[in-house]
Amino acid sequence: MRIITGIYKGRHFDIPRTFKARPTTDFAKENIFNVLTQYIDFDGATALDLFSGTGSISLELVSRGCAHVISVEQDRDHHRFITECLRKLNTGACVPLRGDAFRFVKSCRQQFDFIFADPPYALKELPAIPDLILDKGLLKPGGVFVFEHGKDHDFASHPRFLDHRSYGSVNFTLFTSAATSSEPATPAAV
């Protein structure tokens, strides 16, 4: 796993072979972040990474200048790995929390400029996650929510749909904090 760009560009972290997580590929991660530069400025932003897995997205967000990142991962070993990676970077910009992402969302009182969620593709609650996050009001006005999912789901008719990108078997649907109109999306200023 490597950090694509930013202040920690090129840093590599070896993921233990025993991990069950399916990390977002470097190819998909690089491409989706290239798309996101149209919509959000990460410098100084607040971000939430749900179902963090290996922490790849959290590390990328810190490297790109996010002022504060919360990384939520339930698996003990994965959480420990994320914590160790952050220690190696010597950064306090990310808070790795060990816990259930659904419980976190239900109890969260904070708003974020950017939210990323990468649940297991086979999770039965997967189709409900966008509404759970968006209806809770976790995105700041102008914020962007990126939902990583498999090819079996299509969120293009969602009222807050912003964009969709596919890289092999990896699909990203982008949502905005407010319902979109029929006019083209304009990049969010953060």
PDB file of C-alpha atoms in Angstrom:
ATOM      1  CA  MET A   1       0.000   0.000   0.000  1.00  0.00           C
ATOM      2  CA  ARG A   2       1.414   3.401  -0.907  1.00  0.00           C
ATOM      3  CA  ILE A   3       0.484   7.041  -0.468  1.00  0.00           C
ATOM      4  CA  ILE A   4      -0.144   8.545  -3.909  1.00  0.00           C
ATOM      5  CA  THR A   5       0.569  12.240  -3.376  1.00  0.00           C
ATOM      6  CA  GLY A   6       0.999  15.005  -0.835  1.00  0.00           C
ATOM      7  CA  ILE A   7       3.534  15.458   1.921  1.00  0.00           C
ATOM      8  CA  TYR A   8       3.935  11.692   2.439  1.00  0.00           C
ATOM      9  CA  LYS A   9       3.951  10.844  -1.277  1.00  0.00           C
ATOM     10  CA  GLY A  10       5.589   7.523  -2.045  1.00  0.00           C
ATOM     11  CA  ARG A  11       5.534   6.142   1.511  1.00  0.00           C
ATOM     12  CA  HIS A  12       4.885   2.388   1.475  1.00  0.00           C
ATOM     13  CA  PHE A  13       3.291   0.232   4.136  1.00  0.00           C
ATOM     14  CA  ASP A  14       3.301  -3.556   3.986  1.00  0.00           C
ATOM     15  CA  ILE A  15      -0.146  -4.972   4.699  1.00  0.00           C
ATOM     16  CA  PRO A  16      -0.005  -8.223   6.689  1.00  0.00           C
ATOM     17  CA  ARG A  17      -1.010 -11.226   4.582  1.00  0.00           C
ATOM     18  CA  THR A  18      -3.456 -12.318   7.275  1.00  0.00           C
ATOM     19  CA  PHE A  19      -5.677  -9.270   6.658  1.00  0.00           C
ATOM     20  CA  LYS A  20      -9.163  -9.881   5.304  1.00  0.00           C
ATOM     21  CA  ALA A  21      -9.511  -6.290   4.074  1.00  0.00           C
ATOM     22  CA  ARG A  22      -9.752  -5.486   0.384  1.00  0.00           C
ATOM     23  CA  PRO A  23      -7.779  -2.236   0.151  1.00  0.00           C
ATOM     24  CA  THR A  24      -8.707   0.231  -2.567  1.00  0.00           C
ATOM     25  CA  THR A  25      -6.161  -0.364  -5.325  1.00  0.00           C
ATOM     26  CA  ASP A  26      -3.551   2.325  -5.935  1.00  0.00           C
ATOM     27  CA  PHE A  27      -4.915   2.696  -9.488  1.00  0.00           C
ATOM     28  CA  ALA A  28      -8.498   3.264  -8.326  1.00  0.00           C
ATOM     29  CA  LYS A  29      -7.398   5.499  -5.445  1.00  0.00           C
ATOM     30  CA  GLU A  30      -5.256   7.706  -7.681  1.00  0.00           C
ATOM     31  CA  ASN A  31      -8.025   8.067 -10.251  1.00  0.00           C
ATOM     32  CA  ILE A  32     -10.804   8.881  -7.791  1.00  0.00           C
ATOM     33  CA  PHE A  33      -8.633  11.482  -6.047  1.00  0.00           C
ATOM     34  CA  ASN A  34      -7.893  13.051  -9.449  1.00  0.00           C
ATOM     35  CA  VAL A  35     -11.666  13.356  -9.968  1.00  0.00           C
ATOM     36  CA  LEU A  36     -12.188  14.723  -6.471  1.00  0.00           C
ATOM     37  CA  THR A  37      -9.883  17.686  -7.101  1.00  0.00           C
ATOM     38  CA  GLN A  38     -12.756  19.086  -9.213  1.00  0.00           C
ATOM     39  CA  TYR A  39     -15.054  19.074  -6.196  1.00  0.00           C
ATOM     40  CA  ILE A  40     -13.036  19.638  -3.038  1.00  0.00           C
ATOM     41  CA  ASP A  41      -9.869  21.212  -1.702  1.00  0.00           C
ATOM     42  CA  PHE A  42      -8.458  18.825   0.894  1.00  0.00           C
ATOM     43  CA  ASP A  43      -6.061  21.378   2.388  1.00  0.00           C
ATOM     44  CA  GLY A  44      -7.414  22.145   5.857  1.00  0.00           C
ATOM     45  CA  ALA A  45     -10.542  20.010   5.369  1.00  0.00           C
ATOM     46  CA  THR A  46     -12.152  17.724   7.926  1.00  0.00           C
ATOM     47  CA  ALA A  47     -12.747  14.146   6.803  1.00  0.00           C
ATOM     48  CA  LEU A  48     -14.337  10.901   7.916  1.00  0.00           C
ATOM     49  CA  ASP A  49     -13.168   7.490   6.669  1.00  0.00           C
ATOM     50  CA  LEU A  50     -15.719   4.776   7.477  1.00  0.00           C
ATOM     51  CA  PHE A  51     -14.905   1.055   7.212  1.00  0.00           C
ATOM     52  CA  SER A  52     -11.258   2.124   7.038  1.00  0.00           C
ATOM     53  CA  GLY A  53      -9.798  -1.339   6.489  1.00  0.00           C
ATOM     54  CA  THR A  54      -6.066  -0.789   6.013  1.00  0.00           C
ATOM     55  CA  GLY A  55      -6.333   2.982   6.471  1.00  0.00           C
ATOM     56  CA  SER A  56      -5.215   3.669   2.901  1.00  0.00           C
ATOM     57  CA  ILE A  57      -7.748   6.459   2.375  1.00  0.00           C
ATOM     58  CA  SER A  58      -7.110   8.018   5.798  1.00  0.00           C
ATOM     59  CA  LEU A  59      -3.370   8.137   5.126  1.00  0.00           C
ATOM     60  CA  GLU A  60      -3.986   9.683   1.706  1.00  0.00           C
ATOM     61  CA  LEU A  61      -6.253  12.338   3.237  1.00  0.00           C
ATOM     62  CA  VAL A  62      -3.629  13.255   5.848  1.00  0.00           C
ATOM     63  CA  SER A  63      -0.948  13.424   3.152  1.00  0.00           C
ATOM     64  CA  ARG A  64      -3.140  15.732   1.055  1.00  0.00           C
ATOM     65  CA  GLY A  65      -3.416  18.240   3.890  1.00  0.00           C
ATOM     66  CA  CYS A  66      -6.638  17.427   5.735  1.00  0.00           C
ATOM     67  CA  ALA A  67      -6.522  19.161   9.093  1.00  0.00           C
ATOM     68  CA  HIS A  68      -8.526  16.463  10.863  1.00  0.00           C
ATOM     69  CA  VAL A  69      -9.427  12.914   9.816  1.00  0.00           C
ATOM     70  CA  ILE A  70     -11.442  10.380  11.789  1.00  0.00           C
ATOM     71  CA  SER A  71     -10.794   6.795  10.739  1.00  0.00           C
ATOM     72  CA  VAL A  72     -13.371   4.231  11.913  1.00  0.00           C
ATOM     73  CA  GLU A  73     -12.480   0.529  11.728  1.00  0.00           C
ATOM     74  CA  GLN A  74     -14.025  -2.312  13.698  1.00  0.00           C
ATOM     75  CA  ASP A  75     -11.395  -5.035  13.246  1.00  0.00           C
ATOM     76  CA  ARG A  76      -8.818  -4.994  16.065  1.00  0.00           C
ATOM     77  CA  ASP A  77      -5.848  -5.944  13.888  1.00  0.00           C
ATOM     78  CA  HIS A  78      -6.725  -3.475  11.152  1.00  0.00           C
ATOM     79  CA  HIS A  79      -7.180  -0.701  13.716  1.00  0.00           C
ATOM     80  CA  ARG A  80      -3.775  -1.533  15.200  1.00  0.00           C
ATOM     81  CA  PHE A  81      -2.215  -1.432  11.706  1.00  0.00           C
ATOM     82  CA  ILE A  82      -3.735   2.015  10.988  1.00  0.00           C
ATOM     83  CA  THR A  83      -2.498   3.307  14.343  1.00  0.00           C
ATOM     84  CA  GLU A  84       1.015   1.993  13.598  1.00  0.00           C
ATOM     85  CA  CYS A  85       1.066   3.612  10.130  1.00  0.00           C
ATOM     86  CA  LEU A  86       0.054   6.956  11.640  1.00  0.00           C
ATOM     87  CA  ARG A  87       2.754   6.602  14.297  1.00  0.00           C
ATOM     88  CA  LYS A  88       5.349   6.033  11.552  1.00  0.00           C
ATOM     89  CA  LEU A  89       4.180   9.229   9.836  1.00  0.00           C
ATOM     90  CA  ASN A  90       4.343  11.052  13.177  1.00  0.00           C
ATOM     91  CA  THR A  91       1.080  12.860  12.521  1.00  0.00           C
ATOM     92  CA  GLY A  92      -1.722  13.828  14.856  1.00  0.00           C
ATOM     93  CA  ALA A  93      -4.054  14.839  12.020  1.00  0.00           C
ATOM     94  CA  CYS A  94      -5.863  11.481  12.092  1.00  0.00           C
ATOM     95  CA  VAL A  95      -7.752   9.902  14.966  1.00  0.00           C
ATOM     96  CA  PRO A  96      -8.120   6.135  14.467  1.00  0.00           C
ATOM     97  CA  LEU A  97     -11.214   4.866  16.253  1.00  0.00           C
ATOM     98  CA  ARG A  98     -11.927   1.200  16.790  1.00  0.00           C
ATOM     99  CA  GLY A  99     -15.639   0.643  16.513  1.00  0.00           C
ATOM    100  CA  ASP A 100     -18.692  -0.106  14.426  1.00  0.00           C
ATOM    101  CA  ALA A 101     -19.201   2.394  11.585  1.00  0.00           C
ATOM    102  CA  PHE A 102     -23.005   2.257  11.900  1.00  0.00           C
ATOM    103  CA  ARG A 103     -22.894   3.066  15.608  1.00  0.00           C
ATOM    104  CA  PHE A 104     -20.430   5.860  14.959  1.00  0.00           C
ATOM    105  CA  VAL A 105     -22.685   7.442  12.316  1.00  0.00           C
ATOM    106  CA  LYS A 106     -25.752   7.222  14.586  1.00  0.00           C
ATOM    107  CA  SER A 107     -23.969   8.935  17.488  1.00  0.00           C
ATOM    108  CA  CYS A 108     -21.816  11.424  15.550  1.00  0.00           C
ATOM    109  CA  ARG A 109     -22.565  15.115  16.110  1.00  0.00           C
ATOM    110  CA  GLN A 110     -19.770  16.463  13.897  1.00  0.00           C
ATOM    111  CA  GLN A 111     -19.953  17.567  10.266  1.00  0.00           C
ATOM    112  CA  PHE A 112     -17.267  16.902   7.671  1.00  0.00           C
ATOM    113  CA  ASP A 113     -16.104  18.426   4.396  1.00  0.00           C
ATOM    114  CA  PHE A 114     -15.427  14.946   3.032  1.00  0.00           C
ATOM    115  CA  ILE A 115     -16.677  11.461   3.881  1.00  0.00           C
ATOM    116  CA  PHE A 116     -15.418   8.207   2.393  1.00  0.00           C
ATOM    117  CA  ALA A 117     -17.081   4.846   3.043  1.00  0.00           C
ATOM    118  CA  ASP A 118     -15.780   1.511   1.777  1.00  0.00           C
ATOM    119  CA  PRO A 119     -17.913  -1.203   3.390  1.00  0.00           C
ATOM    120  CA  PRO A 120     -17.537  -4.877   2.517  1.00  0.00           C
ATOM    121  CA  TYR A 121     -19.238  -5.300  -0.860  1.00  0.00           C
ATOM    122  CA  ALA A 122     -21.321  -8.234   0.445  1.00  0.00           C
ATOM    123  CA  LEU A 123     -22.677  -6.274   3.427  1.00  0.00           C
ATOM    124  CA  LYS A 124     -26.474  -6.622   3.401  1.00  0.00           C
ATOM    125  CA  GLU A 125     -26.939  -3.027   4.671  1.00  0.00           C
ATOM    126  CA  LEU A 126     -24.778  -1.618   1.862  1.00  0.00           C
ATOM    127  CA  PRO A 127     -27.640  -0.082  -0.209  1.00  0.00           C
ATOM    128  CA  ALA A 128     -28.886   1.878   2.830  1.00  0.00           C
ATOM    129  CA  ILE A 129     -25.526   3.456   3.738  1.00  0.00           C
ATOM    130  CA  PRO A 130     -25.774   6.586   1.519  1.00  0.00           C
ATOM    131  CA  ASP A 131     -29.126   7.597   3.026  1.00  0.00           C
ATOM    132  CA  LEU A 132     -27.941   6.783   6.539  1.00  0.00           C
ATOM    133  CA  ILE A 133     -24.982   9.154   6.161  1.00  0.00           C
ATOM    134  CA  LEU A 134     -26.707  11.879   4.133  1.00  0.00           C
ATOM    135  CA  ASP A 135     -29.907  11.980   6.212  1.00  0.00           C
ATOM    136  CA  LYS A 136     -27.853  12.276   9.405  1.00  0.00           C
ATOM    137  CA  GLY A 137     -26.434  15.588   8.137  1.00  0.00           C
ATOM    138  CA  LEU A 138     -22.794  14.601   8.520  1.00  0.00           C
ATOM    139  CA  LEU A 139     -21.702  16.564   5.435  1.00  0.00           C
ATOM    140  CA  LYS A 140     -21.058  20.269   5.663  1.00  0.00           C
ATOM    141  CA  PRO A 141     -22.661  22.435   2.967  1.00  0.00           C
ATOM    142  CA  GLY A 142     -20.625  21.896  -0.202  1.00  0.00           C
ATOM    143  CA  GLY A 143     -19.215  18.662   1.185  1.00  0.00           C
ATOM    144  CA  VAL A 144     -18.671  15.468  -0.793  1.00  0.00           C
ATOM    145  CA  PHE A 145     -19.387  11.872   0.180  1.00  0.00           C
ATOM    146  CA  VAL A 146     -17.652   9.085  -1.768  1.00  0.00           C
ATOM    147  CA  PHE A 147     -19.137   5.620  -1.530  1.00  0.00           C
ATOM    148  CA  GLU A 148     -17.093   2.681  -2.780  1.00  0.00           C
ATOM    149  CA  HIS A 149     -19.135  -0.346  -3.840  1.00  0.00           C
ATOM    150  CA  GLY A 150     -19.313  -3.226  -6.277  1.00  0.00           C
ATOM    151  CA  LYS A 151     -20.930  -3.212  -9.723  1.00  0.00           C
ATOM    152  CA  ASP A 152     -24.249  -4.593  -8.449  1.00  0.00           C
ATOM    153  CA  HIS A 153     -25.404  -1.224  -7.106  1.00  0.00           C
ATOM    154  CA  ASP A 154     -26.443   1.906  -8.966  1.00  0.00           C
ATOM    155  CA  PHE A 155     -27.138   5.152  -7.137  1.00  0.00           C
ATOM    156  CA  ALA A 156     -27.506   7.443 -10.189  1.00  0.00           C
ATOM    157  CA  SER A 157     -31.167   8.184  -9.397  1.00  0.00           C
ATOM    158  CA  HIS A 158     -30.387   9.288  -5.834  1.00  0.00           C
ATOM    159  CA  PRO A 159     -31.395  12.950  -5.304  1.00  0.00           C
ATOM    160  CA  ARG A 160     -27.925  13.812  -3.996  1.00  0.00           C
ATOM    161  CA  PHE A 161     -26.040  11.963  -6.729  1.00  0.00           C
ATOM    162  CA  LEU A 162     -23.063  13.937  -8.016  1.00  0.00           C
ATOM    163  CA  ASP A 163     -20.909  11.596 -10.119  1.00  0.00           C
ATOM    164  CA  HIS A 164     -20.016   7.950 -10.686  1.00  0.00           C
ATOM    165  CA  ARG A 165     -16.667   6.443 -11.631  1.00  0.00           C
ATOM    166  CA  SER A 166     -15.721   2.844 -12.272  1.00  0.00           C
ATOM    167  CA  TYR A 167     -12.215   1.387 -12.308  1.00  0.00           C
ATOM    168  CA  GLY A 168     -12.370  -2.324 -13.034  1.00  0.00           C
ATOM    169  CA  SER A 169     -14.525  -3.928 -10.343  1.00  0.00           C
ATOM    170  CA  VAL A 170     -14.288  -0.852  -8.109  1.00  0.00           C
ATOM    171  CA  ASN A 171     -17.153   1.642  -8.297  1.00  0.00           C
ATOM    172  CA  PHE A 172     -17.271   5.039  -6.658  1.00  0.00           C
ATOM    173  CA  THR A 173     -20.467   7.035  -6.342  1.00  0.00           C
ATOM    174  CA  LEU A 174     -20.096  10.647  -5.281  1.00  0.00           C
ATOM    175  CA  PHE A 175     -22.862  12.416  -3.382  1.00  0.00           C
ATOM    176  CA  THR A 176     -23.278  16.044  -2.412  1.00  0.00           C
ATOM    177  CA  SER A 177     -24.610  17.537   0.811  1.00  0.00           C
ATOM    178  CA  ALA A 178     -27.714  18.950  -0.923  1.00  0.00           C
ATOM    179  CA  ALA A 179     -30.086  17.557  -3.524  1.00  0.00           C
ATOM    180  CA  THR A 180     -28.771  18.236  -7.010  1.00  0.00           C
ATOM    181  CA  SER A 181     -30.715  20.124  -9.627  1.00  0.00           C
ATOM    182  CA  SER A 182     -30.866  19.447 -13.340  1.00  0.00           C
ATOM    183  CA  GLU A 183     -27.955  21.844 -13.867  1.00  0.00           C
ATOM    184  CA  PRO A 184     -24.401  20.541 -14.123  1.00  0.00           C
ATOM    185  CA  ALA A 185     -22.541  20.066 -10.867  1.00  0.00           C
ATOM    186  CA  THR A 186     -20.200  22.826  -9.852  1.00  0.00           C
ATOM    187  CA  PRO A 187     -17.076  22.121  -7.844  1.00  0.00           C
ATOM    188  CA  ALA A 188     -17.467  22.651  -4.127  1.00  0.00           C
ATOM    189  CA  ALA A 189     -15.380  25.343  -2.495  1.00  0.00           C
ATOM    190  CA  VAL A 190     -14.067  24.296   0.876  1.00  0.00           C
TER     191      VAL A 190
END
